[in-house]
PDB file of C-alpha atoms in Angstrom:
ATOM      1  CA  MET A 125     -23.181 -98.091  63.366  1.00 36.00           C
ATOM      2  CA  GLY A 126     -19.853 -99.604  62.287  1.00 43.00           C
ATOM      3  CA  ALA A 127     -18.649-100.568  58.863  1.00 42.00           C
ATOM      4  CA  ASP A 128     -19.245-104.274  59.433  1.00 41.00           C
ATOM      5  CA  ALA A 129     -22.933-103.705  60.189  1.00 40.00           C
ATOM      6  CA  ASP A 130     -23.228-101.340  57.232  1.00 42.00           C
ATOM      7  CA  SER A 131     -21.598-103.787  54.843  1.00 42.00           C
ATOM      8  CA  ARG A 132     -24.100-106.469  55.821  1.00 46.00           C
ATOM      9  CA  GLU A 133     -27.057-104.118  55.464  1.00 57.00           C
ATOM     10  CA  TYR A 134     -25.985-102.535  52.194  1.00 62.00           C
ATOM     11  CA  ASP A 135     -24.912-105.280  49.835  1.00 69.00           C
ATOM     12  CA  ASP A 136     -23.725-104.571  46.322  1.00 75.00           C
ATOM     13  CA  TYR A 137     -26.370-104.949  43.658  1.00 81.00           C
ATOM     14  CA  VAL A 138     -26.711-104.744  39.891  1.00 87.00           C
ATOM     15  CA  LEU A 139     -28.614-101.834  38.372  1.00 87.00           C
ATOM     16  CA  LEU A 140     -30.224-101.951  34.932  1.00 89.00           C
ATOM     17  CA  ILE A 141     -28.836 -99.152  32.765  1.00 90.00           C
ATOM     18  CA  LYS A 142     -30.377 -99.989  29.393  1.00 93.00           C
ATOM     19  CA  GLY A 143     -33.130-102.480  28.616  1.00 95.00           C
ATOM     20  CA  ALA A 144     -33.510-104.801  25.650  1.00 96.00           C
ATOM     21  CA  GLU A 145     -35.880-107.050  23.734  1.00 96.00           C
ATOM     22  CA  ALA A 146     -35.847-110.685  22.644  1.00 97.00           C
ATOM     23  CA  GLU A 147     -38.201-112.934  20.705  1.00 96.00           C
ATOM     24  CA  LEU A 148     -38.945-116.645  20.788  1.00 94.00           C
ATOM     25  CA  VAL A 149     -41.289-118.795  18.712  1.00 93.00           C
ATOM     26  CA  GLU A 150     -42.521-122.014  20.316  1.00 90.00           C
ATOM     27  CA  LYS A 151     -45.065-124.201  18.463  1.00 91.00           C
ATOM     28  CA  LYS A 152     -46.191-121.162  16.465  1.00 90.00           C
ATOM     29  CA  SER A 153     -46.754-119.079  19.617  1.00 91.00           C
ATOM     30  CA  ARG A 154     -44.692-115.889  19.478  1.00 95.00           C
ATOM     31  CA  PHE A 155     -43.157-114.602  22.714  1.00 97.00           C
ATOM     32  CA  ILE A 156     -41.707-111.078  22.858  1.00 97.00           C
ATOM     33  CA  ALA A 157     -39.788-110.013  25.979  1.00 97.00           C
ATOM     34  CA  THR A 158     -39.298-106.314  26.696  1.00 98.00           C
ATOM     35  CA  VAL A 159     -37.119-105.206  29.621  1.00 97.00           C
ATOM     36  CA  ARG A 160     -36.811-101.654  30.918  1.00 97.00           C
ATOM     37  CA  PRO A 161     -35.292 -99.796  33.896  1.00 95.00           C
ATOM     38  CA  VAL A 162     -37.838 -98.428  36.375  1.00 95.00           C
ATOM     39  CA  ALA A 163     -37.353 -96.428  39.559  1.00 92.00           C
ATOM     40  CA  SER A 164     -40.779 -96.854  41.156  1.00 94.00           C
ATOM     41  CA  GLU A 165     -43.936 -98.946  41.127  1.00 95.00           C
ATOM     42  CA  GLU A 166     -45.646 -96.121  39.225  1.00 96.00           C
ATOM     43  CA  GLU A 167     -43.021 -96.285  36.467  1.00 96.00           C
ATOM     44  CA  ALA A 168     -43.356-100.056  36.299  1.00 97.00           C
ATOM     45  CA  ALA A 169     -47.150 -99.818  36.026  1.00 96.00           C
ATOM     46  CA  ALA A 170     -46.864 -97.189  33.280  1.00 97.00           C
ATOM     47  CA  PHE A 171     -44.404 -99.365  31.348  1.00 97.00           C
ATOM     48  CA  ILE A 172     -46.670-102.421  31.607  1.00 97.00           C
ATOM     49  CA  GLU A 173     -49.640-100.384  30.403  1.00 97.00           C
ATOM     50  CA  GLU A 174     -47.550 -99.035  27.532  1.00 97.00           C
ATOM     51  CA  MET A 175     -46.694-102.574  26.419  1.00 97.00           C
ATOM     52  CA  LYS A 176     -50.340-103.633  26.625  1.00 96.00           C
ATOM     53  CA  LYS A 177     -51.285-100.755  24.333  1.00 97.00           C
ATOM     54  CA  LYS A 178     -48.413-101.486  21.944  1.00 96.00           C
ATOM     55  CA  TYR A 179     -49.345-105.166  21.739  1.00 96.00           C
ATOM     56  CA  TYR A 180     -53.077-104.652  22.119  1.00 95.00           C
ATOM     57  CA  ASP A 181     -53.859-107.528  19.775  1.00 96.00           C
ATOM     58  CA  ALA A 182     -51.784-110.101  21.698  1.00 95.00           C
ATOM     59  CA  ARG A 183     -53.413-112.839  23.799  1.00 93.00           C
ATOM     60  CA  HIS A 184     -51.298-112.112  26.912  1.00 96.00           C
ATOM     61  CA  ASN A 185     -48.947-109.420  28.252  1.00 97.00           C
ATOM     62  CA  CYS A 186     -47.442-111.024  31.351  1.00 97.00           C
ATOM     63  CA  SER A 187     -45.240-108.953  33.636  1.00 97.00           C
ATOM     64  CA  ALA A 188     -42.880-108.845  36.598  1.00 97.00           C
ATOM     65  CA  PHE A 189     -40.738-106.214  38.275  1.00 97.00           C
ATOM     66  CA  VAL A 190     -38.191-105.836  41.081  1.00 96.00           C
ATOM     67  CA  ILE A 191     -37.629-102.423  42.700  1.00 94.00           C
ATOM     68  CA  GLY A 192     -35.315-101.308  45.505  1.00 88.00           C
ATOM     69  CA  ASP A 193     -31.629-101.847  46.269  1.00 79.00           C
ATOM     70  CA  ARG A 194     -32.540-105.034  48.142  1.00 81.00           C
ATOM     71  CA  GLY A 195     -35.475-105.969  45.937  1.00 86.00           C
ATOM     72  CA  GLN A 196     -37.961-104.775  48.545  1.00 90.00           C
ATOM     73  CA  LEU A 197     -40.851-104.440  46.080  1.00 95.00           C
ATOM     74  CA  THR A 198     -41.799-107.239  43.672  1.00 96.00           C
ATOM     75  CA  ARG A 199     -44.896-107.942  41.627  1.00 96.00           C
ATOM     76  CA  SER A 200     -45.866-110.357  38.871  1.00 96.00           C
ATOM     77  CA  SER A 201     -48.906-111.062  36.697  1.00 96.00           C
ATOM     78  CA  ASP A 202     -49.920-114.063  34.587  1.00 96.00           C
ATOM     79  CA  ASP A 203     -52.377-111.874  32.630  1.00 94.00           C
ATOM     80  CA  GLY A 204     -54.727-114.745  31.886  1.00 92.00           C
ATOM     81  CA  GLU A 205     -52.193-117.544  31.532  1.00 94.00           C
ATOM     82  CA  PRO A 206     -52.621-120.529  33.916  1.00 94.00           C
ATOM     83  CA  SER A 207     -51.597-119.522  37.430  1.00 94.00           C
ATOM     84  CA  GLY A 208     -47.860-119.713  38.042  1.00 93.00           C
ATOM     85  CA  THR A 209     -46.859-120.352  34.420  1.00 95.00           C
ATOM     86  CA  ALA A 210     -45.757-116.847  33.394  1.00 96.00           C
ATOM     87  CA  GLY A 211     -45.509-114.006  35.902  1.00 95.00           C
ATOM     88  CA  ARG A 212     -43.942-115.980  38.746  1.00 96.00           C
ATOM     89  CA  PRO A 213     -41.320-117.698  36.566  1.00 96.00           C
ATOM     90  CA  MET A 214     -40.467-114.294  35.087  1.00 97.00           C
ATOM     91  CA  LEU A 215     -40.086-112.823  38.573  1.00 97.00           C
ATOM     92  CA  GLU A 216     -37.805-115.682  39.584  1.00 96.00           C
ATOM     93  CA  VAL A 217     -35.615-114.975  36.551  1.00 96.00           C
ATOM     94  CA  LEU A 218     -35.369-111.295  37.525  1.00 96.00           C
ATOM     95  CA  LEU A 219     -34.570-112.093  41.160  1.00 94.00           C
ATOM     96  CA  GLY A 220     -32.015-114.684  40.114  1.00 92.00           C
ATOM     97  CA  SER A 221     -30.246-112.155  37.891  1.00 92.00           C
ATOM     98  CA  GLY A 222     -29.543-109.884  40.885  1.00 89.00           C
ATOM     99  CA  ILE A 223     -30.673-106.871  38.843  1.00 92.00           C
ATOM    100  CA  ARG A 224     -32.702-104.238  40.659  1.00 91.00           C
ATOM    101  CA  ASN A 225     -35.050-101.474  39.432  1.00 94.00           C
ATOM    102  CA  ILE A 226     -36.125-103.593  36.500  1.00 96.00           C
ATOM    103  CA  ALA A 227     -39.458-104.423  34.877  1.00 97.00           C
ATOM    104  CA  ALA A 228     -40.245-106.993  32.198  1.00 98.00           C
ATOM    105  CA  VAL A 229     -43.225-107.715  29.991  1.00 98.00           C
ATOM    106  CA  VAL A 230     -43.475-110.873  27.909  1.00 98.00           C
ATOM    107  CA  THR A 231     -46.079-110.633  25.184  1.00 97.00           C
ATOM    108  CA  ARG A 232     -47.586-113.806  23.731  1.00 96.00           C
ATOM    109  CA  TYR A 233     -49.314-114.181  20.406  1.00 95.00           C
ATOM    110  CA  PHE A 234     -51.071-117.538  20.636  1.00 92.00           C
ATOM    111  CA  GLY A 235     -50.170-119.932  17.839  1.00 85.00           C
ATOM    112  CA  GLY A 236     -53.068-122.322  18.240  1.00 82.00           C
ATOM    113  CA  THR A 237     -51.198-125.114  20.018  1.00 83.00           C
ATOM    114  CA  LEU A 238     -51.306-125.545  23.797  1.00 84.00           C
ATOM    115  CA  LEU A 239     -47.840-125.681  25.332  1.00 89.00           C
ATOM    116  CA  GLY A 240     -48.765-127.150  28.702  1.00 90.00           C
ATOM    117  CA  THR A 241     -47.635-125.861  32.079  1.00 91.00           C
ATOM    118  CA  GLY A 242     -43.991-126.817  31.657  1.00 93.00           C
ATOM    119  CA  GLY A 243     -43.834-125.473  28.126  1.00 94.00           C
ATOM    120  CA  LEU A 244     -45.218-122.105  29.208  1.00 95.00           C
ATOM    121  CA  VAL A 245     -42.772-121.803  32.091  1.00 95.00           C
ATOM    122  CA  ARG A 246     -39.850-122.619  29.798  1.00 95.00           C
ATOM    123  CA  ALA A 247     -41.003-120.203  27.117  1.00 96.00           C
ATOM    124  CA  TYR A 248     -41.639-117.225  29.406  1.00 97.00           C
ATOM    125  CA  SER A 249     -38.438-117.811  31.372  1.00 96.00           C
ATOM    126  CA  GLY A 250     -36.338-118.532  28.306  1.00 96.00           C
ATOM    127  CA  VAL A 251     -37.261-115.466  26.273  1.00 97.00           C
ATOM    128  CA  LEU A 252     -36.760-113.228  29.325  1.00 97.00           C
ATOM    129  CA  LYS A 253     -33.299-114.689  29.918  1.00 97.00           C
ATOM    130  CA  GLU A 254     -32.440-113.927  26.289  1.00 96.00           C
ATOM    131  CA  ALA A 255     -33.535-110.305  26.756  1.00 97.00           C
ATOM    132  CA  LEU A 256     -31.544-109.958  29.991  1.00 96.00           C
ATOM    133  CA  ALA A 257     -28.417-111.191  28.215  1.00 95.00           C
ATOM    134  CA  LYS A 258     -28.707-108.179  25.889  1.00 95.00           C
ATOM    135  CA  CYS A 259     -29.236-105.602  28.661  1.00 95.00           C
ATOM    136  CA  GLU A 260     -26.645-103.106  29.860  1.00 92.00           C
ATOM    137  CA  THR A 261     -26.033-103.230  33.613  1.00 91.00           C
ATOM    138  CA  ALA A 262     -23.652-101.764  36.191  1.00 88.00           C
ATOM    139  CA  ARG A 263     -22.715-102.921  39.673  1.00 86.00           C
ATOM    140  CA  GLN A 264     -23.576-100.562  42.498  1.00 84.00           C
ATOM    141  CA  HIS A 265     -21.342-100.434  45.574  1.00 86.00           C
ATOM    142  CA  PHE A 266     -22.172 -98.830  48.920  1.00 88.00           C
ATOM    143  CA  GLY A 267     -19.581 -96.464  50.317  1.00 91.00           C
ATOM    144  CA  VAL A 268     -18.691 -93.261  52.102  1.00 93.00           C
ATOM    145  CA  ARG A 269     -17.811 -90.021  50.355  1.00 95.00           C
ATOM    146  CA  MET A 270     -15.220 -88.441  52.611  1.00 95.00           C
ATOM    147  CA  LYS A 271     -12.944 -85.428  52.694  1.00 95.00           C
ATOM    148  CA  ILE A 272      -9.346 -85.938  53.782  1.00 94.00           C
ATOM    149  CA  LYS A 273      -7.305 -82.959  54.925  1.00 93.00           C
ATOM    150  CA  ALA A 274      -3.552 -83.086  55.518  1.00 90.00           C
ATOM    151  CA  ASP A 275      -0.359 -81.070  55.100  1.00 89.00           C
ATOM    152  CA  TYR A 276       1.714 -81.274  51.940  1.00 89.00           C
ATOM    153  CA  ASN A 277       4.279 -83.623  53.495  1.00 88.00           C
ATOM    154  CA  ALA A 278       1.581 -86.281  53.907  1.00 89.00           C
ATOM    155  CA  VAL A 279       0.191 -86.145  50.389  1.00 88.00           C
ATOM    156  CA  GLY A 280       2.464 -88.832  48.957  1.00 90.00           C
ATOM    157  CA  LYS A 281       1.584 -91.285  51.740  1.00 91.00           C
ATOM    158  CA  LEU A 282      -2.125 -90.619  51.360  1.00 91.00           C
ATOM    159  CA  GLN A 283      -1.999 -91.130  47.606  1.00 91.00           C
ATOM    160  CA  TYR A 284      -0.031 -94.354  48.052  1.00 91.00           C
ATOM    161  CA  ILE A 285      -2.559 -95.831  50.507  1.00 92.00           C
ATOM    162  CA  LEU A 286      -5.551 -94.786  48.391  1.00 93.00           C
ATOM    163  CA  ALA A 287      -4.016 -96.199  45.214  1.00 92.00           C
ATOM    164  CA  GLY A 288      -3.218 -99.447  46.992  1.00 91.00           C
ATOM    165  CA  ARG A 289      -6.910 -99.877  47.793  1.00 90.00           C
ATOM    166  CA  GLY A 290      -8.022 -98.858  44.312  1.00 90.00           C
ATOM    167  CA  ILE A 291      -9.717 -95.693  45.608  1.00 91.00           C
ATOM    168  CA  ALA A 292      -9.782 -92.863  43.080  1.00 89.00           C
ATOM    169  CA  ILE A 293      -9.475 -89.224  44.138  1.00 91.00           C
ATOM    170  CA  GLU A 294     -12.600 -87.353  43.006  1.00 91.00           C
ATOM    171  CA  ASP A 295     -11.304 -83.880  43.740  1.00 92.00           C
ATOM    172  CA  SER A 296      -8.224 -82.201  45.189  1.00 91.00           C
ATOM    173  CA  VAL A 297      -7.874 -78.673  46.581  1.00 92.00           C
ATOM    174  CA  TYR A 298      -4.394 -77.306  47.210  1.00 90.00           C
ATOM    175  CA  ALA A 299      -4.382 -74.362  49.618  1.00 88.00           C
ATOM    176  CA  ALA A 300      -2.667 -73.968  53.007  1.00 87.00           C
ATOM    177  CA  ASP A 301      -3.278 -77.705  53.332  1.00 89.00           C
ATOM    178  CA  VAL A 302      -4.403 -80.315  50.840  1.00 91.00           C
ATOM    179  CA  GLU A 303      -8.007 -81.532  50.754  1.00 93.00           C
ATOM    180  CA  MET A 304      -8.941 -84.701  48.862  1.00 93.00           C
ATOM    181  CA  THR A 305     -12.450 -86.001  48.256  1.00 95.00           C
ATOM    182  CA  VAL A 306     -12.796 -89.756  47.755  1.00 94.00           C
ATOM    183  CA  ILE A 307     -15.411 -92.508  47.971  1.00 94.00           C
ATOM    184  CA  ALA A 308     -14.329 -95.432  50.141  1.00 92.00           C
ATOM    185  CA  PRO A 309     -16.144 -98.792  50.066  1.00 91.00           C
ATOM    186  CA  ILE A 310     -18.076 -99.198  53.303  1.00 90.00           C
ATOM    187  CA  GLU A 311     -16.306-102.446  54.179  1.00 89.00           C
ATOM    188  CA  VAL A 312     -12.874-100.744  54.289  1.00 90.00           C
ATOM    189  CA  TYR A 313     -13.868 -97.299  55.560  1.00 92.00           C
ATOM    190  CA  ASP A 314     -12.930 -97.748  59.229  1.00 91.00           C
ATOM    191  CA  ARG A 315      -9.667 -99.516  58.424  1.00 92.00           C
ATOM    192  CA  LEU A 316      -8.791 -96.892  55.833  1.00 92.00           C
ATOM    193  CA  CYS A 317      -9.210 -94.072  58.343  1.00 91.00           C
ATOM    194  CA  LYS A 318      -6.905 -95.870  60.800  1.00 91.00           C
ATOM    195  CA  GLU A 319      -4.297 -96.465  58.089  1.00 92.00           C
ATOM    196  CA  LEU A 320      -4.326 -92.820  57.054  1.00 90.00           C
ATOM    197  CA  VAL A 321      -3.988 -91.643  60.667  1.00 90.00           C
ATOM    198  CA  GLU A 322      -1.095 -94.020  61.314  1.00 90.00           C
ATOM    199  CA  ALA A 323       0.678 -93.127  58.064  1.00 89.00           C
ATOM    200  CA  THR A 324       0.543 -89.391  58.829  1.00 89.00           C
ATOM    201  CA  SER A 325       1.241 -89.690  62.563  1.00 88.00           C
ATOM    202  CA  GLY A 326      -2.207 -88.332  63.326  1.00 87.00           C
ATOM    203  CA  ARG A 327      -1.917 -85.277  61.081  1.00 85.00           C
ATOM    204  CA  ALA A 328      -4.671 -86.310  58.678  1.00 88.00           C
ATOM    205  CA  GLU A 329      -8.225 -85.101  59.353  1.00 90.00           C
ATOM    206  CA  PHE A 330     -11.428 -86.660  57.993  1.00 89.00           C
ATOM    207  CA  GLU A 331     -14.948 -85.487  57.329  1.00 91.00           C
ATOM    208  CA  GLU A 332     -17.705 -87.903  56.334  1.00 92.00           C
ATOM    209  CA  LEU A 333     -19.767 -86.146  53.673  1.00 93.00           C
ATOM    210  CA  GLU A 334     -22.390 -88.775  52.804  1.00 92.00           C
ATOM    211  CA  ARG A 335     -23.090 -92.491  52.510  1.00 90.00           C
ATOM    212  CA  LEU A 336     -24.233 -93.561  49.082  1.00 86.00           C
ATOM    213  CA  TYR A 337     -24.358 -96.147  46.348  1.00 84.00           C
ATOM    214  CA  TYR A 338     -21.890 -95.545  43.542  1.00 83.00           C
ATOM    215  CA  PHE A 339     -20.649 -97.138  40.320  1.00 78.00           C
ATOM    216  CA  LYS A 340     -17.211 -98.636  40.420  1.00 70.00           C
TER     217      LYS A 340
END
């Protein structure tokens, strides 16, 4: 499979690093949004249950989560609110944020006044957006960790090409030859290899170590 196919299949995505909370009061109803990173459906379920126990006296604990680098697994729950007024709007907020491996619970303490369908959607979506704005995230890129081996005369050229593409050298070993370990973005991997070969007149050797998501 070539780099072009890989780059289409493995898009960049945003990963939640640290969650947050936010609170909103609408017509005396109190909405509390709690957002947390999760790596699996089991973690998401445990988090939702934890929030239900914490806010055991609340009228509703609505939830949504998105798991997987491409958002392959999604779930939402209205937890007793009118269908489509809480869980689904929350899920749409999460999907729209582009953040993956994330779960959210919005707790509602009923204030005695009905908000109507539109009011509920705005409240659940709004408080979740406020919580997301406080979260810590990082963009994940898909790339190839590779080892480059060349003689000492080629080191300067290799470093120049790597620096020009903003590729940091993870590790260098200086022995009979020089070995550098780098992570190249998948979309430039093939072109980078050709550039390095041309710049060293074919003296550079490459070994693909692994394909992975990484922070940049």
